[in-house]
Amino acid sequence: MPEGSPAQYRPTEIEPRWQQYWVDHASYEVDNDDPRPRAYVLCMYPYPSGAAHMGHVRNYTFGDLLTRYRTMKGEAVLSPMGFDSFGLPAENAAIRTGVHPREFTDQRIEELTSSLTRIGGVYDWRRTLRSHDPEYIRWTQWIFLQFLEAGLAFREKGTVNWCPGCQTVLANEQVVDGRCERSDDPVERRDLDQWYFRITDYAQQLLDDLEGLDWPERVVTQQRNWIGRSEGVEFEMPICDAEGSIRSDGLSMRVFTTRPDTSYGMTFCVLAPESPLVEQITSSEEAASVSAFVEQVRNTSEIDRLSTEGDLGKRGTFTGAYALNPFTGKPVPVYLADYVLATYGTGAVMAVPGEDQRDHDFASAFELPVIPTVARPEGFEGGAYAGEGESINSPSPDQGAVPGPDLNGMGMADAKAAAIAWLESEGIGEATVNFRLRDWLVSRQRFWGCPIPVVYCDTCGIQPVPEEELPVLAPDDVEFTPTGQSPLQSHEGFLHTSCPSCGGPARRESDTMDTFVDSSWYFLRFCDPWSEGAPFSSDAVESWMPVDQYIGGAEHAVLHLMYARFFTKALADLGVAPEHLREPFQNLFTQGMIRLAGSKMSKSRGNLIAPEEILERWGADSLRLAHLAVKPPEEDVDWEDFGLEGCSRFLNRLWRLAVPGSALLETVERREGEPTEADLQVARSSHRLIEEVTEAYERWSYNVAVARVMAHLNELYRYVQGDAGVHTETLDRALDTLIELTAPATPHITAELWALRHDGTHVHERSWPTADPSMLVEATATMVVQVNGKVRDRVEVPADADEARCIEVARSSEKVAKLLDGEPRKVIARPPKVVNFVT
RNA sequence: GCCCGGGUGGCGGAAUGGCAGACGCGGCGGACUCAAAAUCCGCUGUCCGAAAGGGCGUGUGGGUUCAAAUCCCACCCCGGGCACCA
């Protein structure tokens, strides 16, 4: 055995050596002027919570495989790694232990960096970034100021979500079922002045541009739902009394509906309890019950208000006022109900119990009439009918003239159009598009985040911090108290400043930005992390963006992924990013999560499997291979199903056969010269493997790729241990191919074996193998012979046999002949796969 | 309720109109060994059968087709998302 060829595979010895090699030789650093075709492969940058957990390992294994694979395919692959390093855990730790969040965070970044290296991940570390770096803060703040100037950032008072656990406000996206997405505390409503980003300006674009993305349908649907576009019409309804006499003050309510075709079925309308109109229209008789109701709603938690449970009769009340239905010219009563949201549409709706189930339920509770306006299909039973049908019940002339149009007999689309046209021509209303998407609330009452770079001056009002004074950094001499209040709010040294405009005394903003702001542009900074005069140069971004493959968890479907899309569009429109860069992530892959005993692995559940122990026992390559082999990557996976033994066994088998001086080959007869048919079969199988593995990598079927590779190694073992001896060149080529094909998946063992087999050269620097087409053609094929669709025999036919020849061979099968009683009625032949005799 | 996924051996899964169960785990048997581990070889859907062989089989029921896990219709179950958004 040559020196340096240990008989045994020892992952813990070879892995650190190669990890060091890839760093020392800058193997995966790419420059912006690299001449090769470009690819940008990006895994969502992690929040540094310490050593990597299994979810990280899974995510970064896929990303790393892709980086190495595409590099071998000849591309310049940009594969950067950074840290989403602002966030509440560091601040909470500071409150507990007194350690400054920066120290805490830097420590954890070091741990995470080290575990990313230990699983074999390769990155261009020159480009690394951390959200809390002063340079990164500078540009996050700079972007905020651009937004401010463009009117995309604004401060507004409104009812907001407050998380008592996190002691801060939250964006709508960060509230799930009335609870904080992070801490799970029930959120409270508070009326506060806060900073927002005007993401609603981009609602239509965010919706339209989903079209061209290669994203999982699931994520696209979630974004579509979240944006929630609906087309309809807004129109005015004058407030009146029970007889229909319009008030002298000309008050009116504006309603939004998507079903103007059902306007003749309106038997009441409903106003949000928060509406400013409530006070003005409530009659004296109803004043007491209305104010009691408004008070009751104010005290209802978000969770209860969202619930569909509860007695509808208690969830609404009559105002004593009426509004004039412009279609009929008749008054309908105005109610309040907690399910009508002040923040959507006009905060007021027309109610049509005939065609809307919720209105129908409400009408039943308050004994209000129902007028159907759409013809029901035969046999329809139930309250409201929301389906397609002919319009009915527009009042006919003999019932007395009405102002509105006659919609009778029209289909839904025509009736809608006619109703809208009439409203517009009368000047009562206009067609409108409404979105569910709300502006993004970005201010947070926290310390460990990017400070919002504005000051408040008593004379000049809100003033942006001048660009040359950026970054605004939080002070270090702070004390974290158990109250949970951000120390910035009481740090006079930080708060006291002078107004950049008038020079007078001013106060700094003490709120910081949502950490999702940091992650909304980091992928742009990666293109050009050295940029000094701007967050990045447009040219650098131009050359790498959009990200060719983005990889991360599906839990960010409407958070990070929506915000990052908004940022990209806004920055492009502001001329900071290339104008035509409309989308940041062309391809998105969302990997499944890892469960243990059926439940999600998480620190809070205390059911973590530490990758460290696995790495020590089995090595990084076995762990990586197990992640790839266990399941299709997009599916959730149980830790119990990981086949570490099988993967480790495979790598050991590969080692024993491929290591120079393999003991396995000592007693095997080695042949040179012309290969036999058996040798050629092995060679052909190797070329087929190239095709299969390449195709499997391309379509993210890593579990299949691993299966094929394992099957091929089994075949090589049978070849070596058979009686016919081994054709040296055939075996060596097949093993080399196998090593090349697995190099992206299990980088350390393949690097080691290749170096041992080929004078210290590097498998990862080789170009991706391609199959020789002539080796993909088989001389014969196994053809299935069926009788009445049932498989009765298998026969060998020449691969190029025609129909007649196939049928002839099929007929000569004894098994088939026994079953064929005379001439078959019909024969179907699909050479060279199948012949089917139909009797 | 609506919209997406999905349902295949003991388990994870493969096969996207043409050989169901690749590959791995687990199990069984054999070789090596004083023995065990490791390793190597073989078997392993199910039922009937001593065997040869045959029947059945991809959630359920129907359909299309020479041929269906795969396409169509209806239903059941599991997972995810949305859900007073007017």
Short mmCIF file of N, CA, C and O (backbone and C1' of nucleotides) in Angstrom, two decimals, chain A residues 222 230 257-258 307 315 339 341 344 349 358 436 630-631 646 649 653 656 703 707 710 714 721 784 790 794 828 830 836, chain B residues 11-15 18-20 22-26 39-42 54-56 66-67 80-86:
data_model
loop_
_atom_site.label_atom_id
_atom_site.label_comp_id
_atom_site.label_asym_id
_atom_site.label_seq_id
_atom_site.Cartn_x
_atom_site.Cartn_y
_atom_site.Cartn_z
N GLN A 222 -49.59 31.99 -0.75
CA GLN A 222 -49.61 32.69 0.53
C GLN A 222 -49.43 34.19 0.34
O GLN A 222 -50.07 34.99 0.99
N SER A 230 -58.90 42.89 -4.11
CA SER A 230 -60.27 42.65 -4.57
C SER A 230 -60.83 43.87 -5.28
O SER A 230 -60.61 45.01 -4.89
N THR A 257 -68.06 47.54 -1.89
CA THR A 257 -68.60 46.21 -2.15
C THR A 257 -67.99 45.62 -3.39
O THR A 257 -67.58 46.33 -4.31
N THR A 258 -67.88 44.28 -3.40
CA THR A 258 -67.43 43.60 -4.62
C THR A 258 -68.64 43.09 -5.39
O THR A 258 -68.50 42.53 -6.47
N SER A 307 -62.36 35.66 16.11
CA SER A 307 -63.07 34.40 16.20
C SER A 307 -64.44 34.51 15.53
O SER A 307 -65.09 35.54 15.56
N ARG A 315 -72.89 40.82 18.90
CA ARG A 315 -71.71 41.35 18.23
C ARG A 315 -72.06 42.53 17.33
O ARG A 315 -71.24 42.98 16.54
N TYR A 339 -67.39 42.75 13.40
CA TYR A 339 -66.66 42.07 12.31
C TYR A 339 -66.37 42.99 11.14
O TYR A 339 -65.63 42.63 10.24
N LEU A 341 -64.29 45.85 9.76
CA LEU A 341 -62.99 46.40 10.14
C LEU A 341 -62.83 47.82 9.63
O LEU A 341 -63.04 48.10 8.46
N TYR A 344 -60.18 48.30 6.65
CA TYR A 344 -60.30 47.74 5.31
C TYR A 344 -61.39 48.44 4.53
O TYR A 344 -62.48 48.72 5.07
N VAL A 349 -69.97 48.66 5.16
CA VAL A 349 -70.40 47.76 4.09
C VAL A 349 -71.91 47.81 3.91
O VAL A 349 -72.66 48.11 4.84
N ARG A 358 -72.44 35.77 5.78
CA ARG A 358 -72.24 36.52 7.03
C ARG A 358 -73.37 37.53 7.24
O ARG A 358 -73.91 37.67 8.33
N ARG A 436 -55.70 43.92 0.97
CA ARG A 436 -55.67 43.54 2.38
C ARG A 436 -54.34 43.95 3.01
O ARG A 436 -54.23 44.16 4.21
N VAL A 630 -32.46 11.03 2.92
CA VAL A 630 -33.60 10.62 3.73
C VAL A 630 -34.95 10.83 3.07
O VAL A 630 -35.84 10.00 3.16
N LYS A 631 -35.11 11.93 2.34
CA LYS A 631 -36.44 12.30 1.84
C LYS A 631 -36.27 13.33 0.74
O LYS A 631 -35.23 13.98 0.67
N GLY A 646 -26.59 3.62 7.19
CA GLY A 646 -26.53 3.26 5.77
C GLY A 646 -25.58 4.18 5.02
O GLY A 646 -24.81 3.73 4.17
N ARG A 649 -22.01 3.49 6.06
CA ARG A 649 -21.63 2.22 5.46
C ARG A 649 -21.24 2.42 3.99
O ARG A 649 -20.25 1.89 3.52
N ARG A 653 -17.67 1.74 2.26
CA ARG A 653 -17.54 0.83 1.11
C ARG A 653 -16.82 1.52 -0.04
O ARG A 653 -15.97 0.93 -0.71
N ARG A 656 -13.10 1.72 0.84
CA ARG A 656 -12.36 0.46 0.75
C ARG A 656 -12.10 0.04 -0.69
O ARG A 656 -11.10 -0.58 -0.99
N ASN A 703 -32.46 12.63 -2.96
CA ASN A 703 -32.62 11.27 -2.42
C ASN A 703 -32.48 10.23 -3.54
O ASN A 703 -31.92 9.16 -3.32
N ALA A 707 -29.52 7.35 -4.09
CA ALA A 707 -29.91 5.94 -4.32
C ALA A 707 -29.20 5.38 -5.55
O ALA A 707 -28.72 4.25 -5.53
N MET A 710 -25.53 4.75 -4.80
CA MET A 710 -25.37 3.57 -3.95
C MET A 710 -25.54 2.30 -4.77
O MET A 710 -24.78 1.34 -4.63
N ASN A 714 -22.86 -0.76 -5.43
CA ASN A 714 -23.19 -2.18 -5.25
C ASN A 714 -22.82 -2.98 -6.49
O ASN A 714 -22.30 -4.09 -6.40
N GLN A 721 -16.12 -8.72 -7.21
CA GLN A 721 -16.13 -10.00 -6.51
C GLN A 721 -16.64 -11.14 -7.36
O GLN A 721 -16.73 -12.26 -6.88
N VAL A 784 -41.01 -6.66 -22.18
CA VAL A 784 -42.07 -7.30 -21.42
C VAL A 784 -43.11 -7.85 -22.40
O VAL A 784 -43.50 -7.16 -23.33
N LYS A 790 -51.43 -8.34 -18.78
CA LYS A 790 -50.71 -8.90 -17.64
C LYS A 790 -49.34 -9.38 -18.09
O LYS A 790 -49.22 -10.07 -19.11
N ARG A 794 -40.57 -12.09 -19.86
CA ARG A 794 -39.61 -11.05 -20.22
C ARG A 794 -38.61 -11.67 -21.17
O ARG A 794 -38.10 -12.75 -20.88
N ILE A 828 -50.51 -5.27 -29.66
CA ILE A 828 -49.92 -3.93 -29.54
C ILE A 828 -48.44 -4.09 -29.26
O ILE A 828 -48.05 -4.80 -28.33
N ARG A 830 -44.81 -1.96 -28.68
CA ARG A 830 -44.08 -0.70 -28.46
C ARG A 830 -42.60 -1.04 -28.34
O ARG A 830 -42.07 -1.19 -27.25
N ASN A 836 -48.10 -6.56 -26.25
CA ASN A 836 -49.29 -6.99 -25.53
C ASN A 836 -50.23 -7.72 -26.48
O ASN A 836 -50.65 -7.18 -27.50
P C B 11 -45.30 0.05 7.19
"O5'" C B 11 -44.03 0.93 7.59
"C5'" C B 11 -43.99 1.65 8.82
"C4'" C B 11 -42.66 2.36 8.90
"C3'" C B 11 -42.33 3.26 7.72
"O3'" C B 11 -42.97 4.52 7.81
"C1'" C B 11 -40.47 1.91 8.18
P G B 12 -43.34 5.32 6.48
"O5'" G B 12 -41.94 5.90 6.04
"C5'" G B 12 -41.28 6.86 6.88
"C4'" G B 12 -40.04 7.34 6.17
"C3'" G B 12 -40.25 7.74 4.72
"O3'" G B 12 -40.84 9.03 4.64
"C1'" G B 12 -38.32 6.40 4.88
P G B 13 -41.67 9.46 3.37
"O5'" G B 13 -40.53 9.47 2.25
"C5'" G B 13 -40.84 9.27 0.88
"C4'" G B 13 -39.65 8.63 0.24
"C3'" G B 13 -39.80 8.30 -1.23
"O3'" G B 13 -39.26 9.36 -1.99
"C1'" G B 13 -39.22 6.34 -0.04
P A B 14 -39.77 9.68 -3.42
"O5'" A B 14 -39.31 8.40 -4.25
"C5'" A B 14 -38.02 8.36 -4.79
"C4'" A B 14 -37.84 7.16 -5.66
"C3'" A B 14 -38.62 7.16 -6.95
"O3'" A B 14 -38.01 8.02 -7.88
"C1'" A B 14 -38.57 5.00 -6.02
P A B 15 -38.88 8.98 -8.77
"O5'" A B 15 -39.61 7.91 -9.71
"C5'" A B 15 -38.87 7.28 -10.75
"C4'" A B 15 -39.67 6.13 -11.30
"C3'" A B 15 -40.98 6.52 -11.96
"O3'" A B 15 -40.76 6.85 -13.31
"C1'" A B 15 -41.30 4.66 -10.52
P G B 18 -45.28 4.76 -17.95
"O5'" G B 18 -45.24 3.26 -18.46
"C5'" G B 18 -46.12 2.32 -17.86
"C4'" G B 18 -45.82 0.97 -18.41
"C3'" G B 18 -44.35 0.74 -18.71
"O3'" G B 18 -44.01 -0.54 -18.25
"C1'" G B 18 -45.67 0.35 -20.65
P C B 19 -43.58 -0.73 -16.75
"O5'" C B 19 -43.18 -2.26 -16.83
"C5'" C B 19 -44.16 -3.28 -16.94
"C4'" C B 19 -43.70 -4.43 -16.09
"C3'" C B 19 -43.50 -4.08 -14.61
"O3'" C B 19 -43.89 -5.18 -13.82
"C1'" C B 19 -41.48 -4.86 -15.51
P A B 20 -45.37 -5.20 -13.30
"O5'" A B 20 -45.34 -4.12 -12.13
"C5'" A B 20 -44.52 -4.35 -11.02
"C4'" A B 20 -44.00 -3.03 -10.54
"C3'" A B 20 -43.13 -3.14 -9.32
"O3'" A B 20 -41.80 -3.30 -9.73
"C1'" A B 20 -44.83 -1.56 -8.91
P A B 22 -37.07 -2.65 -4.36
"O5'" A B 22 -35.77 -2.07 -5.10
"C5'" A B 22 -35.57 -2.31 -6.48
"C4'" A B 22 -34.87 -1.13 -7.11
"C3'" A B 22 -33.72 -0.54 -6.29
"O3'" A B 22 -32.52 -1.25 -6.51
"C1'" A B 22 -35.13 1.20 -7.05
P C B 23 -31.74 -1.93 -5.34
"O5'" C B 23 -31.37 -0.67 -4.43
"C5'" C B 23 -30.36 0.25 -4.85
"C4'" C B 23 -30.33 1.43 -3.91
"C3'" C B 23 -30.33 1.07 -2.42
"O3'" C B 23 -29.06 0.68 -1.96
"C1'" C B 23 -31.94 2.72 -2.79
P G B 24 -28.91 -0.34 -0.79
"O5'" G B 24 -29.39 0.52 0.46
"C5'" G B 24 -28.61 1.63 0.90
"C4'" G B 24 -29.38 2.37 1.97
"C3'" G B 24 -29.79 1.54 3.18
"O3'" G B 24 -28.71 1.34 4.06
"C1'" G B 24 -31.61 2.84 2.48
P C B 25 -28.68 0.07 4.98
"O5'" C B 25 -29.85 0.34 6.02
"C5'" C B 25 -29.74 1.38 6.97
"C4'" C B 25 -31.03 1.51 7.74
"C3'" C B 25 -31.45 0.26 8.50
"O3'" C B 25 -30.71 0.10 9.70
"C1'" C B 25 -33.31 1.14 7.38
P G B 26 -30.18 -1.35 10.12
"O5'" G B 26 -31.55 -2.09 10.47
"C5'" G B 26 -32.35 -1.65 11.57
"C4'" G B 26 -33.69 -2.34 11.52
"C3'" G B 26 -33.62 -3.87 11.47
"O3'" G B 26 -33.44 -4.42 12.75
"C1'" G B 26 -35.13 -3.10 9.83
P U B 39 -20.03 -3.09 8.61
"O5'" U B 39 -19.14 -4.04 7.69
"C5'" U B 39 -17.95 -3.56 7.09
"C4'" U B 39 -17.23 -4.70 6.43
"C3'" U B 39 -18.03 -5.42 5.35
"O3'" U B 39 -17.98 -4.71 4.12
"C1'" U B 39 -17.02 -7.01 6.75
P C B 40 -19.20 -4.68 3.14
"O5'" C B 40 -19.13 -6.12 2.48
"C5'" C B 40 -18.04 -6.46 1.62
"C4'" C B 40 -18.11 -7.92 1.29
"C3'" C B 40 -19.45 -8.41 0.76
"O3'" C B 40 -19.61 -8.11 -0.61
"C1'" C B 40 -18.70 -9.89 2.42
P C B 41 -21.04 -7.82 -1.20
"O5'" C B 41 -21.63 -9.29 -1.30
"C5'" C B 41 -21.08 -10.25 -2.20
"C4'" C B 41 -21.78 -11.56 -2.01
"C3'" C B 41 -23.29 -11.51 -2.10
"O3'" C B 41 -23.74 -11.46 -3.44
"C1'" C B 41 -22.69 -12.78 -0.23
P G B 42 -25.07 -10.67 -3.80
"O5'" G B 42 -26.21 -11.62 -3.20
"C5'" G B 42 -26.52 -12.84 -3.83
"C4'" G B 42 -27.41 -13.67 -2.95
"C3'" G B 42 -28.80 -13.11 -2.69
"O3'" G B 42 -29.67 -13.30 -3.78
"C1'" G B 42 -27.89 -13.96 -0.68
P G B 54 -47.28 -18.52 -13.53
"O5'" G B 54 -48.57 -18.36 -12.61
"C5'" G B 54 -49.80 -18.93 -13.03
"C4'" G B 54 -50.76 -19.00 -11.86
"C3'" G B 54 -51.26 -17.66 -11.33
"O3'" G B 54 -52.25 -17.10 -12.18
"C1'" G B 54 -50.70 -19.04 -9.51
P G B 55 -52.46 -15.56 -12.21
"O5'" G B 55 -53.27 -15.29 -10.87
"C5'" G B 55 -54.59 -15.81 -10.72
"C4'" G B 55 -55.09 -15.55 -9.32
"C3'" G B 55 -55.09 -14.08 -8.89
"O3'" G B 55 -56.21 -13.38 -9.41
"C1'" G B 55 -54.17 -15.38 -7.16
P C B 56 -56.02 -11.85 -9.84
"O5'" C B 56 -55.77 -11.13 -8.44
"C5'" C B 56 -56.82 -11.10 -7.46
"C4'" C B 56 -56.29 -10.53 -6.16
"C3'" C B 56 -55.70 -9.13 -6.25
"O3'" C B 56 -56.69 -8.13 -6.27
"C1'" C B 56 -54.26 -10.51 -4.98
P C B 66 -58.52 0.39 -26.26
"O5'" C B 66 -57.63 -0.76 -25.61
"C5'" C B 66 -58.05 -2.11 -25.68
"C4'" C B 66 -56.92 -2.99 -25.22
"C3'" C B 66 -56.31 -2.59 -23.88
"O3'" C B 66 -57.07 -3.13 -22.81
"C1'" C B 66 -54.58 -2.95 -25.43
P A B 67 -57.33 -2.24 -21.54
"O5'" A B 67 -55.86 -2.01 -20.98
"C5'" A B 67 -55.17 -3.10 -20.37
"C4'" A B 67 -53.80 -2.68 -19.98
"C3'" A B 67 -53.75 -1.47 -19.05
"O3'" A B 67 -53.96 -1.87 -17.72
"C1'" A B 67 -52.16 -1.22 -20.79
P G B 80 -50.33 20.78 10.02
"O5'" G B 80 -50.15 21.79 8.80
"C5'" G B 80 -48.85 22.22 8.41
"C4'" G B 80 -48.92 22.95 7.11
"C3'" G B 80 -49.74 24.23 7.11
"O3'" G B 80 -49.05 25.30 7.71
"C1'" G B 80 -50.25 22.99 5.18
P G B 81 -49.92 26.44 8.47
"O5'" G B 81 -50.51 27.27 7.24
"C5'" G B 81 -49.64 28.01 6.40
"C4'" G B 81 -50.41 28.50 5.21
"C3'" G B 81 -51.57 29.42 5.52
"O3'" G B 81 -51.15 30.74 5.78
"C1'" G B 81 -52.27 27.81 3.97
P C B 82 -51.95 31.61 6.86
"O5'" C B 82 -53.30 31.94 6.09
"C5'" C B 82 -53.28 32.77 4.93
"C4'" C B 82 -54.63 32.77 4.28
"C3'" C B 82 -55.79 33.19 5.17
"O3'" C B 82 -55.85 34.59 5.39
"C1'" C B 82 -56.42 31.28 3.98
P A B 83 -56.27 35.09 6.87
"O5'" A B 83 -57.81 34.73 6.92
"C5'" A B 83 -58.70 35.35 6.00
"C4'" A B 83 -60.02 34.64 6.04
"C3'" A B 83 -60.72 34.62 7.39
"O3'" A B 83 -61.28 35.86 7.73
"C1'" A B 83 -60.90 32.50 6.42
P C B 84 -61.30 36.23 9.23
"O5'" C B 84 -61.81 37.72 9.32
"C5'" C B 84 -62.44 38.34 8.25
"C4'" C B 84 -63.79 37.74 7.91
"C3'" C B 84 -64.77 38.77 7.43
"O3'" C B 84 -65.55 38.23 6.39
"C1'" C B 84 -65.70 37.58 9.24
P C B 85 -65.03 38.06 4.90
"O5'" C B 85 -64.06 39.29 4.65
"C5'" C B 85 -64.59 40.57 4.39
"C4'" C B 85 -63.62 41.36 3.54
"C3'" C B 85 -62.89 40.51 2.50
"O3'" C B 85 -62.72 41.29 1.38
"C1'" C B 85 -61.31 41.46 3.99
P A B 86 -63.18 41.18 0.06
"O5'" A B 86 -64.76 41.14 0.16
"C5'" A B 86 -65.50 42.17 -0.38
"C4'" A B 86 -66.78 42.31 0.38
"C3'" A B 86 -67.46 43.66 0.19
"O3'" A B 86 -68.22 43.72 -0.99
"C1'" A B 86 -67.37 43.15 2.48
#
